[in-house]
């Protein structure tokens, strides 16, 4: 069966520091991968998605970036965090061509 | 732009008190309406996908229905373990657009 991992689970970072969040999927090949951010009381906002290694599409212009160095690995990064980057970051995957996305456990990021 | 609106924002129920959650949507070319359950501090858990008006799906005490403009999630005789935030999303091409969710609290 397929599983999705995210780490770290929680992170507290100062403003201006770098960020690296990692997501890996097991039990499937060539998944579509997604990064979302969830702010309190708001819906999930799609940040990036990827249909293959090295292929990244950005939904929202901001100081975040994403990379997919391996088939089942998706990384969210920032060179300098802003206060507004605080939130709950979710990684999701789906089988290419299928409809349903499955979410990871999330990373709670607090920028102070 | 796709829009998804969920109501109410919060719902407090007594155990056994059935109720319904609403998800109204505007999308050009619906390619699926999705319901997820999210527990505090965790990622959303997939519940149902609906594709066409009139379609219904059931899972335990939950039943989802779909019309051309909205979807309902009916909770029949809820238990405290049904307490969660329920998210609705619509798919247009590659992208899911989510509503803000309805937080359901079921008291014993």
PDB file of N, CA and C in Angstrom, chain A residues 53-102:
ATOM      1  N   UNK A  53       9.890  14.208 -12.294  1.00  0.00           N
ATOM      2  CA  UNK A  53      11.166  14.706 -11.788  1.00  0.00           C
ATOM      3  C   UNK A  53      11.545  16.000 -12.497  1.00  0.00           C
ATOM      4  N   UNK A  54      11.882  17.012 -11.700  1.00  0.00           N
ATOM      5  CA  UNK A  54      12.325  18.277 -12.248  1.00  0.00           C
ATOM      6  C   UNK A  54      11.238  19.148 -12.841  1.00  0.00           C
ATOM      7  N   UNK A  55       9.988  18.659 -12.843  1.00  0.00           N
ATOM      8  CA  UNK A  55       8.878  19.420 -13.424  1.00  0.00           C
ATOM      9  C   UNK A  55       8.047  20.027 -12.295  1.00  0.00           C
ATOM     10  N   UNK A  56       8.118  21.352 -12.157  1.00  0.00           N
ATOM     11  CA  UNK A  56       7.428  22.053 -11.087  1.00  0.00           C
ATOM     12  C   UNK A  56       6.582  23.165 -11.677  1.00  0.00           C
ATOM     13  N   UNK A  57       5.329  23.244 -11.235  1.00  0.00           N
ATOM     14  CA  UNK A  57       4.460  24.352 -11.619  1.00  0.00           C
ATOM     15  C   UNK A  57       4.077  25.116 -10.370  1.00  0.00           C
ATOM     16  N   UNK A  58       4.145  26.434 -10.445  1.00  0.00           N
ATOM     17  CA  UNK A  58       3.850  27.294  -9.308  1.00  0.00           C
ATOM     18  C   UNK A  58       2.489  27.925  -9.479  1.00  0.00           C
ATOM     19  N   UNK A  59       1.718  27.908  -8.395  1.00  0.00           N
ATOM     20  CA  UNK A  59       0.391  28.494  -8.442  1.00  0.00           C
ATOM     21  C   UNK A  59       0.362  29.915  -7.902  1.00  0.00           C
ATOM     22  N   UNK A  60       1.199  30.176  -6.912  1.00  0.00           N
ATOM     23  CA  UNK A  60       1.143  31.461  -6.219  1.00  0.00           C
ATOM     24  C   UNK A  60       2.544  32.053  -6.154  1.00  0.00           C
ATOM     25  N   UNK A  61       2.789  33.218  -6.757  1.00  0.00           N
ATOM     26  CA  UNK A  61       4.115  33.844  -6.675  1.00  0.00           C
ATOM     27  C   UNK A  61       4.417  34.287  -5.252  1.00  0.00           C
ATOM     28  N   UNK A  62       5.555  33.903  -4.725  1.00  0.00           N
ATOM     29  CA  UNK A  62       5.892  34.185  -3.333  1.00  0.00           C
ATOM     30  C   UNK A  62       7.355  33.838  -3.122  1.00  0.00           C
ATOM     31  N   UNK A  63       7.801  33.868  -1.892  1.00  0.00           N
ATOM     32  CA  UNK A  63       9.216  33.589  -1.629  1.00  0.00           C
ATOM     33  C   UNK A  63       9.468  32.111  -1.363  1.00  0.00           C
ATOM     34  N   UNK A  64       8.562  31.235  -1.762  1.00  0.00           N
ATOM     35  CA  UNK A  64       8.761  29.806  -1.619  1.00  0.00           C
ATOM     36  C   UNK A  64       9.120  29.189  -2.966  1.00  0.00           C
ATOM     37  N   UNK A  65       9.807  28.061  -2.931  1.00  0.00           N
ATOM     38  CA  UNK A  65      10.124  27.320  -4.145  1.00  0.00           C
ATOM     39  C   UNK A  65       9.976  25.846  -3.852  1.00  0.00           C
ATOM     40  N   UNK A  66       9.878  25.048  -4.885  1.00  0.00           N
ATOM     41  CA  UNK A  66       9.748  23.604  -4.728  1.00  0.00           C
ATOM     42  C   UNK A  66      10.693  22.906  -5.682  1.00  0.00           C
ATOM     43  N   UNK A  67      11.099  21.706  -5.293  1.00  0.00           N
ATOM     44  CA  UNK A  67      11.951  20.892  -6.160  1.00  0.00           C
ATOM     45  C   UNK A  67      11.543  19.440  -6.025  1.00  0.00           C
ATOM     46  N   UNK A  68      11.831  18.685  -7.074  1.00  0.00           N
ATOM     47  CA  UNK A  68      11.545  17.248  -7.079  1.00  0.00           C
ATOM     48  C   UNK A  68      12.798  16.539  -7.587  1.00  0.00           C
ATOM     49  N   UNK A  69      13.724  16.291  -6.687  1.00  0.00           N
ATOM     50  CA  UNK A  69      14.997  15.690  -7.103  1.00  0.00           C
ATOM     51  C   UNK A  69      14.909  14.199  -7.433  1.00  0.00           C
ATOM     52  N   UNK A  70      13.922  13.523  -6.862  1.00  0.00           N
ATOM     53  CA  UNK A  70      13.702  12.099  -7.138  1.00  0.00           C
ATOM     54  C   UNK A  70      12.219  11.877  -7.403  1.00  0.00           C
ATOM     55  N   UNK A  71      11.910  10.713  -7.952  1.00  0.00           N
ATOM     56  CA  UNK A  71      10.541  10.427  -8.385  1.00  0.00           C
ATOM     57  C   UNK A  71       9.520  10.596  -7.267  1.00  0.00           C
ATOM     58  N   UNK A  72       9.879  10.173  -6.057  1.00  0.00           N
ATOM     59  CA  UNK A  72       8.904  10.169  -4.970  1.00  0.00           C
ATOM     60  C   UNK A  72       9.282  11.129  -3.844  1.00  0.00           C
ATOM     61  N   UNK A  73      10.064  12.149  -4.178  1.00  0.00           N
ATOM     62  CA  UNK A  73      10.498  13.123  -3.189  1.00  0.00           C
ATOM     63  C   UNK A  73      10.152  14.520  -3.657  1.00  0.00           C
ATOM     64  N   UNK A  74       9.549  15.294  -2.765  1.00  0.00           N
ATOM     65  CA  UNK A  74       9.119  16.647  -3.092  1.00  0.00           C
ATOM     66  C   UNK A  74       9.563  17.551  -1.949  1.00  0.00           C
ATOM     67  N   UNK A  75      10.247  18.636  -2.284  1.00  0.00           N
ATOM     68  CA  UNK A  75      10.819  19.495  -1.261  1.00  0.00           C
ATOM     69  C   UNK A  75      10.299  20.915  -1.426  1.00  0.00           C
ATOM     70  N   UNK A  76       9.933  21.523  -0.320  1.00  0.00           N
ATOM     71  CA  UNK A  76       9.498  22.924  -0.289  1.00  0.00           C
ATOM     72  C   UNK A  76      10.566  23.733   0.419  1.00  0.00           C
ATOM     73  N   UNK A  77      10.983  24.841  -0.196  1.00  0.00           N
ATOM     74  CA  UNK A  77      12.101  25.605   0.344  1.00  0.00           C
ATOM     75  C   UNK A  77      11.818  27.093   0.338  1.00  0.00           C
ATOM     76  N   UNK A  78      12.601  27.780   1.159  1.00  0.00           N
ATOM     77  CA  UNK A  78      12.620  29.241   1.143  1.00  0.00           C
ATOM     78  C   UNK A  78      14.016  29.693   1.546  1.00  0.00           C
ATOM     79  N   UNK A  79      14.472  30.775   0.955  1.00  0.00           N
ATOM     80  CA  UNK A  79      15.773  31.325   1.342  1.00  0.00           C
ATOM     81  C   UNK A  79      15.645  32.218   2.570  1.00  0.00           C
ATOM     82  N   UNK A  80      14.510  32.929   2.664  1.00  0.00           N
ATOM     83  CA  UNK A  80      14.291  33.841   3.801  1.00  0.00           C
ATOM     84  C   UNK A  80      12.812  33.838   4.166  1.00  0.00           C
ATOM     85  N   UNK A  81      12.510  33.287   5.328  1.00  0.00           N
ATOM     86  CA  UNK A  81      11.116  33.190   5.754  1.00  0.00           C
ATOM     87  C   UNK A  81      10.547  34.547   6.171  1.00  0.00           C
ATOM     88  N   UNK A  82       9.246  34.706   5.901  1.00  0.00           N
ATOM     89  CA  UNK A  82       8.481  35.865   6.339  1.00  0.00           C
ATOM     90  C   UNK A  82       7.484  35.427   7.405  1.00  0.00           C
ATOM     91  N   UNK A  83       7.012  36.374   8.194  1.00  0.00           N
ATOM     92  CA  UNK A  83       5.989  36.047   9.185  1.00  0.00           C
ATOM     93  C   UNK A  83       4.770  35.399   8.534  1.00  0.00           C
ATOM     94  N   UNK A  84       4.430  35.884   7.347  1.00  0.00           N
ATOM     95  CA  UNK A  84       3.247  35.402   6.643  1.00  0.00           C
ATOM     96  C   UNK A  84       3.403  33.975   6.119  1.00  0.00           C
ATOM     97  N   UNK A  85       4.593  33.399   6.232  1.00  0.00           N
ATOM     98  CA  UNK A  85       4.799  32.013   5.804  1.00  0.00           C
ATOM     99  C   UNK A  85       4.320  31.010   6.861  1.00  0.00           C
ATOM    100  N   UNK A  86       3.968  31.486   8.037  1.00  0.00           N
ATOM    101  CA  UNK A  86       3.457  30.575   9.068  1.00  0.00           C
ATOM    102  C   UNK A  86       2.193  29.879   8.575  1.00  0.00           C
ATOM    103  N   UNK A  87       2.051  28.615   8.947  1.00  0.00           N
ATOM    104  CA  UNK A  87       0.860  27.879   8.543  1.00  0.00           C
ATOM    105  C   UNK A  87       1.087  26.382   8.629  1.00  0.00           C
ATOM    106  N   UNK A  88       0.118  25.651   8.150  1.00  0.00           N
ATOM    107  CA  UNK A  88       0.166  24.188   8.130  1.00  0.00           C
ATOM    108  C   UNK A  88       0.402  23.773   6.683  1.00  0.00           C
ATOM    109  N   UNK A  89       1.529  23.122   6.439  1.00  0.00           N
ATOM    110  CA  UNK A  89       1.919  22.752   5.089  1.00  0.00           C
ATOM    111  C   UNK A  89       1.627  21.272   4.851  1.00  0.00           C
ATOM    112  N   UNK A  90       0.915  21.036   3.784  1.00  0.00           N
ATOM    113  CA  UNK A  90       0.479  19.686   3.462  1.00  0.00           C
ATOM    114  C   UNK A  90       1.019  19.262   2.109  1.00  0.00           C
ATOM    115  N   UNK A  91       1.521  18.051   2.060  1.00  0.00           N
ATOM    116  CA  UNK A  91       1.938  17.429   0.811  1.00  0.00           C
ATOM    117  C   UNK A  91       0.866  16.417   0.424  1.00  0.00           C
ATOM    118  N   UNK A  92       0.601  16.291  -0.855  1.00  0.00           N
ATOM    119  CA  UNK A  92      -0.390  15.332  -1.327  1.00  0.00           C
ATOM    120  C   UNK A  92       0.141  14.628  -2.566  1.00  0.00           C
ATOM    121  N   UNK A  93      -0.390  13.446  -2.840  1.00  0.00           N
ATOM    122  CA  UNK A  93      -0.010  12.717  -4.041  1.00  0.00           C
ATOM    123  C   UNK A  93      -1.248  12.110  -4.679  1.00  0.00           C
ATOM    124  N   UNK A  94      -1.129  11.802  -5.959  1.00  0.00           N
ATOM    125  CA  UNK A  94      -2.152  11.011  -6.609  1.00  0.00           C
ATOM    126  C   UNK A  94      -1.516  10.236  -7.745  1.00  0.00           C
ATOM    127  N   UNK A  95      -2.175   9.181  -8.149  1.00  0.00           N
ATOM    128  CA  UNK A  95      -1.751   8.420  -9.309  1.00  0.00           C
ATOM    129  C   UNK A  95      -1.982   9.272 -10.546  1.00  0.00           C
ATOM    130  N   UNK A  96      -1.007   9.346 -11.416  1.00  0.00           N
ATOM    131  CA  UNK A  96      -1.155  10.108 -12.649  1.00  0.00           C
ATOM    132  C   UNK A  96      -2.374   9.605 -13.423  1.00  0.00           C
ATOM    133  N   UNK A  97      -3.243  10.533 -13.790  1.00  0.00           N
ATOM    134  CA  UNK A  97      -4.445  10.179 -14.533  1.00  0.00           C
ATOM    135  C   UNK A  97      -5.645   9.862 -13.659  1.00  0.00           C
ATOM    136  N   UNK A  98      -5.425   9.626 -12.376  1.00  0.00           N
ATOM    137  CA  UNK A  98      -6.530   9.377 -11.454  1.00  0.00           C
ATOM    138  C   UNK A  98      -7.019  10.703 -10.868  1.00  0.00           C
ATOM    139  N   UNK A  99      -8.086  10.632 -10.089  1.00  0.00           N
ATOM    140  CA  UNK A  99      -8.709  11.852  -9.595  1.00  0.00           C
ATOM    141  C   UNK A  99      -8.380  12.206  -8.151  1.00  0.00           C
ATOM    142  N   UNK A 100      -8.241  11.207  -7.309  1.00  0.00           N
ATOM    143  CA  UNK A 100      -8.196  11.463  -5.870  1.00  0.00           C
ATOM    144  C   UNK A 100      -6.793  11.772  -5.388  1.00  0.00           C
ATOM    145  N   UNK A 101      -6.668  12.861  -4.621  1.00  0.00           N
ATOM    146  CA  UNK A 101      -5.412  13.205  -3.964  1.00  0.00           C
ATOM    147  C   UNK A 101      -5.446  12.693  -2.527  1.00  0.00           C
ATOM    148  N   UNK A 102      -4.287  12.206  -2.074  1.00  0.00           N
ATOM    149  CA  UNK A 102      -4.138  11.707  -0.705  1.00  0.00           C
ATOM    150  C   UNK A 102      -3.095  12.557  -0.001  1.00  0.00           C
TER     151      UNK A 102
END
